[in-house]
Each structure stands twice: as structure tokens, then as C-alpha cells.
mmCIF file of C-alpha atoms and ligand atoms in Angstrom:
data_model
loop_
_atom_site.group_PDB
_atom_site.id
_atom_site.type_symbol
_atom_site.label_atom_id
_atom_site.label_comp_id
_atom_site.label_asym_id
_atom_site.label_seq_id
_atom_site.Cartn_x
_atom_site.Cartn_y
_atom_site.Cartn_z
ATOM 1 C CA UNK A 1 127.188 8.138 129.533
ATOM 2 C CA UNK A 2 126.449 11.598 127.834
ATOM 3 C CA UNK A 3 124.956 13.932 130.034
ATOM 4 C CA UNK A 4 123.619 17.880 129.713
ATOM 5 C CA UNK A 5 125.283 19.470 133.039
ATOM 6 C CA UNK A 6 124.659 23.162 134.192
ATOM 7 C CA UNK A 7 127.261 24.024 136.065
ATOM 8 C CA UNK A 8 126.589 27.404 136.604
ATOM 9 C CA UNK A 9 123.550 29.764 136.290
ATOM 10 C CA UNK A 10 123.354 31.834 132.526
ATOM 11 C CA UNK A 11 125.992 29.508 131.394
ATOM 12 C CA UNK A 12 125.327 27.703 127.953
ATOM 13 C CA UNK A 13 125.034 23.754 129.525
ATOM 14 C CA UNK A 14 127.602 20.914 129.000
ATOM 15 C CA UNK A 15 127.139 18.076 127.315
ATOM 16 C CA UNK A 16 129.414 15.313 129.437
ATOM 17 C CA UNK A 17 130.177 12.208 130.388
ATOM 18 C CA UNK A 18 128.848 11.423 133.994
ATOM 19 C CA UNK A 19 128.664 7.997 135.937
ATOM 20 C CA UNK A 20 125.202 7.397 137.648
ATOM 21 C CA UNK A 21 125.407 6.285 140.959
ATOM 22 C CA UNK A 22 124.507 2.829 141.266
ATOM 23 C CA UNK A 23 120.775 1.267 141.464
ATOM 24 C CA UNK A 24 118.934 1.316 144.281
ATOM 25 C CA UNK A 25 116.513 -1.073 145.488
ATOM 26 C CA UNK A 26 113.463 0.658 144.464
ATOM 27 C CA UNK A 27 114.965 2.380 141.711
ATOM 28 C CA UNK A 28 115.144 1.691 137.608
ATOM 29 C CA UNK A 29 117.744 2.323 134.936
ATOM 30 C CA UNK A 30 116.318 4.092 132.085
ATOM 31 C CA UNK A 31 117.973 4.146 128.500
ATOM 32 C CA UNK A 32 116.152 7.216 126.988
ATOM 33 C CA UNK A 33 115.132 7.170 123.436
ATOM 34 C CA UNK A 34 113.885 10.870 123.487
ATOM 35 C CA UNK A 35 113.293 13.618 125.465
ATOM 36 C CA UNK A 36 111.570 17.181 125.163
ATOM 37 C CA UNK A 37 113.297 20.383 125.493
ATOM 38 C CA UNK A 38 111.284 22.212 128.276
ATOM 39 C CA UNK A 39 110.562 25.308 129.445
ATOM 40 C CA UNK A 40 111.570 24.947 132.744
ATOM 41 C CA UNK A 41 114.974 23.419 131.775
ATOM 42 C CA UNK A 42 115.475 27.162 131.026
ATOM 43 C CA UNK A 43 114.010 28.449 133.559
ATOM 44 C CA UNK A 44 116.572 26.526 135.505
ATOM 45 C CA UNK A 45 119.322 27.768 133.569
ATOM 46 C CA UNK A 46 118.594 31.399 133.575
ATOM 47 C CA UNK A 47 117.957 31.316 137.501
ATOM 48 C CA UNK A 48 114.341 31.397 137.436
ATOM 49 C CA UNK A 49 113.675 28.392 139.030
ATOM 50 C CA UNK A 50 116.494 26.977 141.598
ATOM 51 C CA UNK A 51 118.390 24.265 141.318
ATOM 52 C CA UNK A 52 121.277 22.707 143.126
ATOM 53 C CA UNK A 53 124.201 22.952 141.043
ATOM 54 C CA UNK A 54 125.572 21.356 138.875
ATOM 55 C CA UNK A 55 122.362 19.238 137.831
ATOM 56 C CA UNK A 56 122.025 17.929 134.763
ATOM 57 C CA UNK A 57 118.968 18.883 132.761
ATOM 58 C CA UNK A 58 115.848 17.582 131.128
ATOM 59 C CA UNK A 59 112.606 15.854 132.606
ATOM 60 C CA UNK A 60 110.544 14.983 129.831
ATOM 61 C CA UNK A 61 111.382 11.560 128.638
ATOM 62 C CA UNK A 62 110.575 8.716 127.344
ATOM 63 C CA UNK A 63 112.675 5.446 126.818
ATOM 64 C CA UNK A 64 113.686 1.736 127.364
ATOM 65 C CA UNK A 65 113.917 0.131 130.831
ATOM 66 C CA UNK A 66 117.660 -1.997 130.926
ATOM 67 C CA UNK A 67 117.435 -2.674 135.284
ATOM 68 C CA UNK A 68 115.487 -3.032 138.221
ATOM 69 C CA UNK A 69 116.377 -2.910 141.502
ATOM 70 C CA UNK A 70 115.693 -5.882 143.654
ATOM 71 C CA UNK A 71 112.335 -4.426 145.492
ATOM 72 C CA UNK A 72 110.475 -3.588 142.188
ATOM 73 C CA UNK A 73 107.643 -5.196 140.952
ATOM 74 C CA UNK A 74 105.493 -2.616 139.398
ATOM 75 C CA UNK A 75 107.958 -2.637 136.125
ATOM 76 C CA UNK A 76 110.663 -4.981 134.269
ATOM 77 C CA UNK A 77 113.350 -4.944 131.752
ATOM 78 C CA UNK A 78 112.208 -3.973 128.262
ATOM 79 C CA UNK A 79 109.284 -1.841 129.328
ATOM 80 C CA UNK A 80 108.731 0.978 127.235
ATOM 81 C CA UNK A 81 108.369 3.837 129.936
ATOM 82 C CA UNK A 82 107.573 7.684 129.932
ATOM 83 C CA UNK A 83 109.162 9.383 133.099
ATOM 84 C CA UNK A 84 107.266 11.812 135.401
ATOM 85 C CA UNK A 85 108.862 14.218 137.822
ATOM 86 C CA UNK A 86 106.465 13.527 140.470
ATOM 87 C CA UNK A 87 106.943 10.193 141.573
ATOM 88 C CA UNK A 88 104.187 11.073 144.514
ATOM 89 C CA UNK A 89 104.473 8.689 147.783
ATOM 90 C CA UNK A 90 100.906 7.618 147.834
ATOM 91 C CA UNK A 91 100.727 8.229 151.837
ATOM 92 C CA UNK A 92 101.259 11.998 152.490
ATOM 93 C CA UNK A 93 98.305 14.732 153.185
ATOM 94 C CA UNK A 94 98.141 15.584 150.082
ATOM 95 C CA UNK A 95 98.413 11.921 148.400
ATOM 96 C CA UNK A 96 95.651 10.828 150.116
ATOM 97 C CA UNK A 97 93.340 13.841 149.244
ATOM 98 C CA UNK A 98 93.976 12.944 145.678
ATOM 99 C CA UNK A 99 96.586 16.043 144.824
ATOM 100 C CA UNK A 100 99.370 13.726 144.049
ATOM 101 C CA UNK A 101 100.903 16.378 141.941
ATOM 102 C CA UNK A 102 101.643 18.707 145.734
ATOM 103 C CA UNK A 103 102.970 15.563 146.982
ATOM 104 C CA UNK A 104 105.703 17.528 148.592
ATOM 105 C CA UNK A 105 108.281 14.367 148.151
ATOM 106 C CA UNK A 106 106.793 13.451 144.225
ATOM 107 C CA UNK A 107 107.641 17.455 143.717
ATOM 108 C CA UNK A 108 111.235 16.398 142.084
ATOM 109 C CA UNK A 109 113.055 18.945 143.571
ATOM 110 C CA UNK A 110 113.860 17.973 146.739
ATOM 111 C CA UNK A 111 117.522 16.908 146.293
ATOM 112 C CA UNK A 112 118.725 14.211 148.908
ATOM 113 C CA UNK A 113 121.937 13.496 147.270
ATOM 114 C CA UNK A 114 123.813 13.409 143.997
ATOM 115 C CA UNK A 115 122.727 11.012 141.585
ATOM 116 C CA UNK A 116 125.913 10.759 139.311
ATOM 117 C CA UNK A 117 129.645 12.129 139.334
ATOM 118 C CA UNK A 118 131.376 13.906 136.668
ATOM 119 C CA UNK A 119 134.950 14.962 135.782
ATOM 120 C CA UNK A 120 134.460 18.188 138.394
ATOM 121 C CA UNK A 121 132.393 16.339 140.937
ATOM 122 C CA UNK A 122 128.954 15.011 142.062
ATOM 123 C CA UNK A 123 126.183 15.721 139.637
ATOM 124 C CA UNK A 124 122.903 16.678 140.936
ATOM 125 C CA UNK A 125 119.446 15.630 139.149
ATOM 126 C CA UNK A 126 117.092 18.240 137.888
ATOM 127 C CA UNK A 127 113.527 17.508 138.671
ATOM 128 C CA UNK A 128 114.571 14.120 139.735
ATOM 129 C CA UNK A 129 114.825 12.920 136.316
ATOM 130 C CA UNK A 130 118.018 14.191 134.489
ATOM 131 C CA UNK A 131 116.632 13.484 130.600
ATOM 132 C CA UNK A 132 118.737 14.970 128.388
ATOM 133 C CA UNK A 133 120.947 12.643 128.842
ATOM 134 C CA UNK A 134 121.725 8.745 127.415
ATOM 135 C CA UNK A 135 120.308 7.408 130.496
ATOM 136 C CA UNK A 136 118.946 7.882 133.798
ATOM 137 C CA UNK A 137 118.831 6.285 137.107
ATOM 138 C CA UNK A 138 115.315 7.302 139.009
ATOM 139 C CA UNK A 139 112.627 5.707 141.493
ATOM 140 C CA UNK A 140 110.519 3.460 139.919
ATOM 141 C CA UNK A 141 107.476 5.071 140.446
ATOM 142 C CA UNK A 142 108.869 7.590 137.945
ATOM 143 C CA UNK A 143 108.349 5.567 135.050
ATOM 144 C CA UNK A 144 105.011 4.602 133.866
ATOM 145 C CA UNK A 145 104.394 1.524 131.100
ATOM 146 C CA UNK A 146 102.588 3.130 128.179
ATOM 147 C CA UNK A 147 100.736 1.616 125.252
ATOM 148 C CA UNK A 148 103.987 0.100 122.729
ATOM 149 C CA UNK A 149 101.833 0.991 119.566
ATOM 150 C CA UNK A 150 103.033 4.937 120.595
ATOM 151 C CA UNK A 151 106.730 6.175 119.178
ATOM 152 C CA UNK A 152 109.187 6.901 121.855
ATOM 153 C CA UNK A 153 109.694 10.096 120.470
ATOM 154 C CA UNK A 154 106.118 11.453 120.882
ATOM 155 C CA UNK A 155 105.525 10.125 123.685
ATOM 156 C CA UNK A 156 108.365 11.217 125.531
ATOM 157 C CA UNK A 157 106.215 15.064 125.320
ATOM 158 C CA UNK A 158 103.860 13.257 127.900
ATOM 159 C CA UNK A 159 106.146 13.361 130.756
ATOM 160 C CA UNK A 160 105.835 16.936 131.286
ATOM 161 C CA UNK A 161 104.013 19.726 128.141
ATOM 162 C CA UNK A 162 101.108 17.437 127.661
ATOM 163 C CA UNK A 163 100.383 15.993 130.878
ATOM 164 C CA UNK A 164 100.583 20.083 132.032
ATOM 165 C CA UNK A 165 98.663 21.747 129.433
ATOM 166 C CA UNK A 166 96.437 19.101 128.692
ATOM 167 C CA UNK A 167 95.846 18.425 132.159
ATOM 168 C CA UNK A 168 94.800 22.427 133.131
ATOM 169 C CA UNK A 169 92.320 22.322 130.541
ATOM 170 C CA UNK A 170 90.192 19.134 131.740
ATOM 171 C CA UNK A 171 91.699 18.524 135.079
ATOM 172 C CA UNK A 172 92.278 22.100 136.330
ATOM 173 C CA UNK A 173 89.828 24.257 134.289
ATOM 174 C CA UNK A 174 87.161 21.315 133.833
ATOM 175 C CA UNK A 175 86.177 22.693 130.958
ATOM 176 C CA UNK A 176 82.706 21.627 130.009
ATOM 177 C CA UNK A 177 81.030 20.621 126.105
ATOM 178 C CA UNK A 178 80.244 24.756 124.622
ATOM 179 C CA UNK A 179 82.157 26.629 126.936
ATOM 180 C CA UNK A 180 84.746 29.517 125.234
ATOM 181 C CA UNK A 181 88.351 29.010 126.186
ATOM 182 C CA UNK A 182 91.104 31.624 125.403
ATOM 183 C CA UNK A 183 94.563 30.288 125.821
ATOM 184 C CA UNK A 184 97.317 33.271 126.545
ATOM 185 C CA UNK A 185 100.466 31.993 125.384
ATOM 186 C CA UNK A 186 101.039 29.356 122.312
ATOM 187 C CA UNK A 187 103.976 27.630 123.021
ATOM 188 C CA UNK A 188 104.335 23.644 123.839
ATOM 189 C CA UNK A 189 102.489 23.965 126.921
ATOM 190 C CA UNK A 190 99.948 26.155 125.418
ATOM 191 C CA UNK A 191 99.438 24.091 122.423
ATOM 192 C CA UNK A 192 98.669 21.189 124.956
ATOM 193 C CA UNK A 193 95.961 23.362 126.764
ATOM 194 C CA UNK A 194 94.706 23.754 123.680
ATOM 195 C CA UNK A 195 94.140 20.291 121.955
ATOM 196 C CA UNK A 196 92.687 19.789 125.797
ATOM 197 C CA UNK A 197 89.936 22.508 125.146
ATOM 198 C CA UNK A 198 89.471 20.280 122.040
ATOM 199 C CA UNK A 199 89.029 17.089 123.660
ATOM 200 C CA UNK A 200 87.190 18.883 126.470
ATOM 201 C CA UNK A 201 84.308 20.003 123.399
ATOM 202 C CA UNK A 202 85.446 23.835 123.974
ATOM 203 C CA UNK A 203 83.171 25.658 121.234
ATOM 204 C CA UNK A 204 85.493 28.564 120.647
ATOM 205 C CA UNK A 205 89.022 28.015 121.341
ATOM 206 C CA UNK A 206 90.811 31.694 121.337
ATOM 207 C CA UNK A 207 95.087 31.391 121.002
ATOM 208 C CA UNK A 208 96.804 34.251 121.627
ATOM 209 C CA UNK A 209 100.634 35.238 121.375
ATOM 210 C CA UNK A 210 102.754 37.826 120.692
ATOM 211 C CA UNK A 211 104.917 35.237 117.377
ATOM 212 C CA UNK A 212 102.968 35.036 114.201
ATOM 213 C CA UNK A 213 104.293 31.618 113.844
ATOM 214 C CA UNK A 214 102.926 30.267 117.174
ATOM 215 C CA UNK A 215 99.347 31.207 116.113
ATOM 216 C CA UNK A 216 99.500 28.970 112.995
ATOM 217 C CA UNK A 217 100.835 26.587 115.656
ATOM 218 C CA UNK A 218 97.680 27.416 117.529
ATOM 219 C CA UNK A 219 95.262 26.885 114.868
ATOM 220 C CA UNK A 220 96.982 23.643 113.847
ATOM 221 C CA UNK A 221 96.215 21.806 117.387
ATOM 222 C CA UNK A 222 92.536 23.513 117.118
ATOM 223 C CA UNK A 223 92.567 26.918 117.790
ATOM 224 C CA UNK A 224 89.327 27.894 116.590
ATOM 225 C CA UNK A 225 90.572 32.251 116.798
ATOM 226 C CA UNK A 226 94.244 33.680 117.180
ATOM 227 C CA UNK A 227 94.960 37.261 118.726
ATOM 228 C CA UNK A 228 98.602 38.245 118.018
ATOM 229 C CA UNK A 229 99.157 40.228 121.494
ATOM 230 C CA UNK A 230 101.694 42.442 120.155
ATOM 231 C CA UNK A 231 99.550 44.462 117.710
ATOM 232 C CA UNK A 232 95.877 44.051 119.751
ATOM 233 C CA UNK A 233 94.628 44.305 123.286
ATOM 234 C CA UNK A 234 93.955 41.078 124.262
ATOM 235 C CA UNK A 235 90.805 41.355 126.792
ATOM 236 C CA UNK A 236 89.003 43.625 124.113
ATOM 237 C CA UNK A 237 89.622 41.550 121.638
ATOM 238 C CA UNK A 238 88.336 38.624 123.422
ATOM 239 C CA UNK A 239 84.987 40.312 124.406
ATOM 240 C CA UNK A 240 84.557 41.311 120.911
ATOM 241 C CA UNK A 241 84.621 37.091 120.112
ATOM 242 C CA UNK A 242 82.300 36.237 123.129
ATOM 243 C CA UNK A 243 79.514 38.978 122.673
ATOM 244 C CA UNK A 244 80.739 41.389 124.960
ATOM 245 C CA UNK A 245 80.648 38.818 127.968
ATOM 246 C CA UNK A 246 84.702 37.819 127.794
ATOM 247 C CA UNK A 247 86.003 34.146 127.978
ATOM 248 C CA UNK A 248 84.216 30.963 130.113
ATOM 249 C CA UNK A 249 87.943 30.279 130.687
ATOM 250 C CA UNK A 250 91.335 32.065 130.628
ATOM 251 C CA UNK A 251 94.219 29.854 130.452
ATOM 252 C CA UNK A 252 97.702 31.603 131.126
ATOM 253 C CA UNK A 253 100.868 29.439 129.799
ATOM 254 C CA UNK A 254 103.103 32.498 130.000
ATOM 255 C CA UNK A 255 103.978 33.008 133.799
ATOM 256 C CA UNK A 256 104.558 37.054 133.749
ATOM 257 C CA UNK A 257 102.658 39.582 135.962
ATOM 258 C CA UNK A 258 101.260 41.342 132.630
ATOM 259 C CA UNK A 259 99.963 37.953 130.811
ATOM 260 C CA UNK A 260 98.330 36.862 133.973
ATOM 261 C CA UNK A 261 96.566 40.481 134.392
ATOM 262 C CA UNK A 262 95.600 40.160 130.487
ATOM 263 C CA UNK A 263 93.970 36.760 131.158
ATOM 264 C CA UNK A 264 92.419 37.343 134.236
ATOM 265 C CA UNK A 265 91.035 40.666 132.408
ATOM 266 C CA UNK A 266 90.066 38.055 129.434
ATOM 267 C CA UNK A 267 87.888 35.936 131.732
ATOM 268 C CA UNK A 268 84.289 36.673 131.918
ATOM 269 C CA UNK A 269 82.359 37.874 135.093
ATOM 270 C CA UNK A 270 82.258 34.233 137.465
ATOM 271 C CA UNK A 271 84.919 32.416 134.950
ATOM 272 C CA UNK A 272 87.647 30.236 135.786
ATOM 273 C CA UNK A 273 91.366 31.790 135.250
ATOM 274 C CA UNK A 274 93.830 29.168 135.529
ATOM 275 C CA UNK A 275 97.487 29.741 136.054
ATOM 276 C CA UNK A 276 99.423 26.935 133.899
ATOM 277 C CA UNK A 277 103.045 29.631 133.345
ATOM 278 C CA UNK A 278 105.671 29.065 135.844
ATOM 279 C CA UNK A 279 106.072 32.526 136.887
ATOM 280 C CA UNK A 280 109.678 33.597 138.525
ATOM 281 C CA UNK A 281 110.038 33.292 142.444
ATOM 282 C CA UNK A 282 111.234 36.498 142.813
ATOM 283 C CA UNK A 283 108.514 38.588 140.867
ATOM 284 C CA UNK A 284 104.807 39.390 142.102
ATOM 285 C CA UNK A 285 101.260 39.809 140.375
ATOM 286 C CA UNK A 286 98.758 42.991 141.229
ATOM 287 C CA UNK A 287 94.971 42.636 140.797
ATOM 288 C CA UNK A 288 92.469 45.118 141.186
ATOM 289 C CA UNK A 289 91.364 44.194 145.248
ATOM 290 C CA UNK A 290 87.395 44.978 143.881
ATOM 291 C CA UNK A 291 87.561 43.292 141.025
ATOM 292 C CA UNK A 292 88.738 40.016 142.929
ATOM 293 C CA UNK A 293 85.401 40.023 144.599
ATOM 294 C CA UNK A 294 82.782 42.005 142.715
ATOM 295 C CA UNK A 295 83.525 39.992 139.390
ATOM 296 C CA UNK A 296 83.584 36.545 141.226
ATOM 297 C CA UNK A 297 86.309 35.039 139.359
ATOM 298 C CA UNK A 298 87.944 31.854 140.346
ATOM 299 C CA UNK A 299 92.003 32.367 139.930
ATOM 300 C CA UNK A 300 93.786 28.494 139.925
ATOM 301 C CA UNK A 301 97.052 27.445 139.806
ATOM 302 C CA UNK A 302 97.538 24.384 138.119
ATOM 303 C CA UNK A 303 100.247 22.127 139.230
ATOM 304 C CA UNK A 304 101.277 19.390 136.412
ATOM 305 C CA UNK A 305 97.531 19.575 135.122
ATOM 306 C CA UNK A 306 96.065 18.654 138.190
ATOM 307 C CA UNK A 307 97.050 15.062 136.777
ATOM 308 C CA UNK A 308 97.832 11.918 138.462
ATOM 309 C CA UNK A 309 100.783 10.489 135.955
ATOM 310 C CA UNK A 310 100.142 6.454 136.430
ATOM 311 C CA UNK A 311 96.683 7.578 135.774
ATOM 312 C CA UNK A 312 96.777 10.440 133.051
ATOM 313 C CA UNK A 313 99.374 9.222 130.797
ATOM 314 C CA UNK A 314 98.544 6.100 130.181
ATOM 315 C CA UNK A 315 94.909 7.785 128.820
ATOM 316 C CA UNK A 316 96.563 10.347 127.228
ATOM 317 C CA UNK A 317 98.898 7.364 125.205
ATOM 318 C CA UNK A 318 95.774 5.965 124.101
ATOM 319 C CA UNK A 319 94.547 9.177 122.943
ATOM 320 C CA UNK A 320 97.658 9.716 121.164
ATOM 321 C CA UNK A 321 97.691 6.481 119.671
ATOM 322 C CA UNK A 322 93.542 6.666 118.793
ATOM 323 C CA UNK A 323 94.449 9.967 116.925
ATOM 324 C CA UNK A 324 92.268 12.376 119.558
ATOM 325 C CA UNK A 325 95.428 13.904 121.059
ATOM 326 C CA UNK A 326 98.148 14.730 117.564
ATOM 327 C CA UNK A 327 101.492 15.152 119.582
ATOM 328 C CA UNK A 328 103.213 15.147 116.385
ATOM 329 C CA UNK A 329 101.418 18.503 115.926
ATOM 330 C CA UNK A 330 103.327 20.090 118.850
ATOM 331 C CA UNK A 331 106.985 18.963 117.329
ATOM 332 C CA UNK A 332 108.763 22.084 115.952
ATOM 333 C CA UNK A 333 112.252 19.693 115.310
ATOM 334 C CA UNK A 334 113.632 16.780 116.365
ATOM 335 C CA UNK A 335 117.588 17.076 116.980
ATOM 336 C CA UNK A 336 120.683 15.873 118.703
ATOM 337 C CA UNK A 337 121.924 16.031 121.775
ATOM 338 C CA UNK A 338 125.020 18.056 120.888
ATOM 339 C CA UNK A 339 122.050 21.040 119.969
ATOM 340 C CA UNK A 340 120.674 21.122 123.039
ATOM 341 C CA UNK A 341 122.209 24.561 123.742
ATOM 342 C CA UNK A 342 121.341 26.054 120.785
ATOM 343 C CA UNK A 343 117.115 24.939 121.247
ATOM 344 C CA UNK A 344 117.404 26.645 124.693
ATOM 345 C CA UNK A 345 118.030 29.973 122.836
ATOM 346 C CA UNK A 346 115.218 28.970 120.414
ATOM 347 C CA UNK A 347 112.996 28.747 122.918
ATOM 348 C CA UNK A 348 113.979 31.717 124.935
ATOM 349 C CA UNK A 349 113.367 33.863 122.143
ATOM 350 C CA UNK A 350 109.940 32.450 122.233
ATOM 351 C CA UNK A 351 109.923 30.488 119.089
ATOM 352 C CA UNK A 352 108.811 26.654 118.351
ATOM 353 C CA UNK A 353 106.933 24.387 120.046
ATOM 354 C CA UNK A 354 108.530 21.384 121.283
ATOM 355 C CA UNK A 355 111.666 20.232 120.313
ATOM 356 C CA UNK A 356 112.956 16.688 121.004
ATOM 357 C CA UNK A 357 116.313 15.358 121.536
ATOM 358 C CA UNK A 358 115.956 11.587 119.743
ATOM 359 C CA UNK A 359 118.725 9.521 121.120
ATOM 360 C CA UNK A 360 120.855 7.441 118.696
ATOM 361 C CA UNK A 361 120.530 3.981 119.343
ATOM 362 C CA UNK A 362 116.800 2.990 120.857
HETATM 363 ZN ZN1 ZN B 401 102.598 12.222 148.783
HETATM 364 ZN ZN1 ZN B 402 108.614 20.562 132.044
#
């Protein structure tokens, strides 16, 4: 079973044959047909985000269920499933105060053991999913049944970009029918956020990024305005699209000090900033300490879109499959696995969307 292993941070990943430990009780085989190159797979490899090592990569998939383990009931063979990271537990503080996405055991990186062994050793699981790979072994509460009328392929984006960036824009942000939106940061995420302003009934949808090819991205999933960041100052051009007043909402899909600073400058007086970039753990934000009071801005992290998965990705399948939510929009190239290495330096040099690894044989 082919596998994408990091063995060792800034190194180009592996592509290897692994053997996943056995099934659990309470666990499900998965036989991925797709999965979506994310961000934080590379935030992982470049050391950004930790990992135990070596963990293979990928936690944005979609695919076939082949096994069940003898305690499941929730799932069977031949379910067509999209995998979610945060397989919350449904008891904890946080569970029960319906934040199932800081369920600190549904967070998919605590690591209890191995999941698989390779020709050096045990293999640890990224995120608790391990998707770029042929298959995967997980809990079953990480796989939820979705509508079969939606492709594998598409839907597979669910798992993680959409349920994030869609998610901060109605879950997080709540934004409401009229209200101005400017989205810093076009890439798969921020594409999401932005077909959520859509759905949401946003009436000015402003995308802004530093790659002329991500704002024709942008306008394609509804941007209704693109700034490119590299030639024009972002706040003033925002105020000069809202009257002078600046943005209801400021939605940051970046995750560095200066883009956070340029949205929270972007917000109006009293609106809603909401952190959606995973910024590094070793780096730190400024903000001006009279601002943070005198302009009466809300700053939010957003967590996985403030979704719950059983719950939002099911709805968001059926807006996929409706035609409200156009995930094909959001797919820069579909590719092997055998690529893999070579869409990680895509994506670190800030170009594309999302690109999906299609499996050969589902
Ligand atoms: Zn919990
Ligand atoms: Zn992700």
C-alpha cells in the first residue's frame, strides 16, 4: 500500500509502501479515491506545524469503505465516505458546548501510537488521517456518508479547504444577507471563504492576493472586487470600495503577522476579523493596544469553520451536488500520486488552488 512518508523536516516526501496496522474495533478501512493537496501538509513539511516523524501526509479525502471493525454501526462496507480530522468524542467540555472542532481528542494530532510500519520503521499518521496514500486505517467517526450523486474527487475537498473556508464565512464570521466581506488571501481555503460569502448573500465580496492568477480564481467562485496586494495598499483600497467605512468582515486565509495586520486594518470600526490562516507557532502578531478597544473590533480564530463535520458536510454535499457550492471551481489539477512532491512546491510558491491526487482504481 503506497504511502506519502516525511521522514524528515524540509525533505521532499516519499512515496512508499507501508503496512497499516491492523483494524481496530471502532475503527474503518478506507480505500481513497482522491485526496486534496493541503496547505497544512506543507506546513508540516517545512516545520511549521509539528508532527511526529515520520508521518505520512494528507487529510483531505474522500473514498470507498472496504472494513469495519466489529463495534461499528454508524457505517458499512461500500459507503462512499469523506474523512475529517476531527473525529470529536461527543463527551468532552468542549463537545458538549457545541465546539466539536476544540475537541482536544477530535484535534488529530494527538499521536497515541503508530498507525502503519514501513521499510525504516513505524509510520506515524498526520492529522489522524494519512490521505495521500492508497488507503487508510482511521476511527470511524472520521468518515462521514455523503450524498453518492457527488464525485469522489470533489468531494474529497470537503474534508478539510471547504469545510474551513466555507465554514469561517457562515459559521465563524456569520455573515449576514448585504454585509461587505473582503477575503485576504485567494488560495483553496480562501476561495472556500469566498463561495461562503456567496451563499451567506455577502453584497460585495472583495479578494485580495498578491498572484494575478489567484484573483481570476477569486472572481470565478464570486468575488465581486480583486485587490492584487503587491502593487496596492490593501486597507485603503478597501475603504475606497465601502465608502470610506472599511469592510463588515475581514477574512484572513494567509496566517502571517503582516496579512493579519492588513485585514484587521481592512475591517470597519465594530466589524468582525476572523483568523482562518494557520499562522507558524513560533511567530507573533502586534496590534495597535488603542485600536483593540477604541475601534471595537471583534478578532476570531476560526478552527475548521467553526463546523461540526457529521453535520456540515453532509449540507455542504448537497450544496455541491444542488450546484450552490461549484467545488470544481476550486480544482487547479488533478494528478498522481507520484507528483505529490512537485504540487507541494506549487503551492509553496503560492500558486493554484486545490490540487487533487485521484487514485487509480476507485
Ligand atoms: Zn470532545
Ligand atoms: Zn487541511
Amino acid at each position: 500500500m503506497k504511502a506519502t512518508v516525511l521522514h524528515a523536516v524540509g525533505e521532499p516526501t516519499v512515496v512508499e509502501d507501508i503496512t497499516l496496522r491492523d483494524l481496530g474495533p471502532d475503527d474503518v478501512r478506507v480505500r481513497l479515491a482522491a485526496s486534496g493537496v493541503c496547505h497544512s501538509d506543507l506546513s508540516i513539511i517545512d516545520g511549521g506545524m509539528p508532527a511526529v516523524l515520520p508521518c505520512s501526509l494528507g487529510h483531505e479525502g474522500a473514498g470507498i469503505v472496504t472494513e469495519v471493525g466489529t463495534n461499528v454501526t454508524t457505517v458499512k462496507e461500500g459507503a462512499r465516505v469523506v474523512l475529517t480530522w476531527n473525529d470529536a468524542c461527543r463527551t468532552c467540555f468542549h463537545c458538549l458546548r457545541g465546539e466539536p472542532y476544540l475537541c482536544p481528542s477530535g484535534m488529530g494530532y494527538i499521536y497515541d501510537a503508530p498507525y502503519a510500519e514501513g521499510a525504516a520503521g513505524p509510520v506515524w499518521q498526520s492529522l489522524g488521517a494519512g490521505t495521500l496514500a492508497e488507503e487508510t486505517v482511521v476511527p470511524a467517526a472520521a468518515v462521514i456518508e455523503i450524498d453518492p450523486e457527488l464525485p469522489l474527487d470533489l468531494a474529497s475537498l470537503l474534508g478539510c479547504g471547504v469545510a474551513t473556508g466555507v465554514g469561517a464565512a457562515v459559521r465563524t464570521a456569520r455573515i449576514q444577507v448585504g454585509e461587505t466581506v473582503v477575503v485576504v488571501g485567494c488560495g483553496g481555503v480562501g476561495l472556500s471563504a469566498i463561495q461562503g460569502a456567496r451563499l451567506a448573500g455577502a453584497s460585495r465580496i472583495i479578494a485580495a492576493d498578491r498572484v494575478a492568477s489567484q484573483l481570476n480564481a477569486a472572481k470565478r467562485n464570486g468575488a465581486t472586487d480583486v485587490i492584487d496586494t503587491s502593487a496596492i495598499d490593501l486597507p485603503t483600497a478597501v475603504r475606497e470600495l465601502t465608502a470610506g467605512i472599511g469592510a463588515d468582515h475581514a477574512l484572513e486565509v494567509v496566517g502571517l503577522p503582516e496579512t493579519i495586520l492588513a485585514a484587521y486594518s481592512s475591517a470597519r470600526r465594530g466589524g468582525v476579523v476572523t483568523l482562518v490562516g494557520a499562522g507558524r507557532y513560533d511567530e507573533s502578531v502586534t496590534f495597535p493596544a488603542l485600536s483593540l478597544m477604541a475601534d471595537a473590533k471583534q478578532v476570531r480564530g476560526s478552527v475548521y469553520g467553526a463546523t461540526d463535520a457529521p453535520r456540515d458536510i453532509p449540507i455542504m454535499a448537497t450544496l455541491a451536488v444542488t450546484g450552490r457550492l461549484d467545488l470544481q471551481a476550486l480544482v487547479t489539477e488533478r494528478i498522481r500520486l507520484d507528483e505529490v512532491n512537485a504540487a507541494f512546491a506549487s503551492m509553496a510558491a503560492g500558486n493554484g488552488a486545490r490540487r487533487i491526487v485521484v487514485f487509480d482504481d476507485v
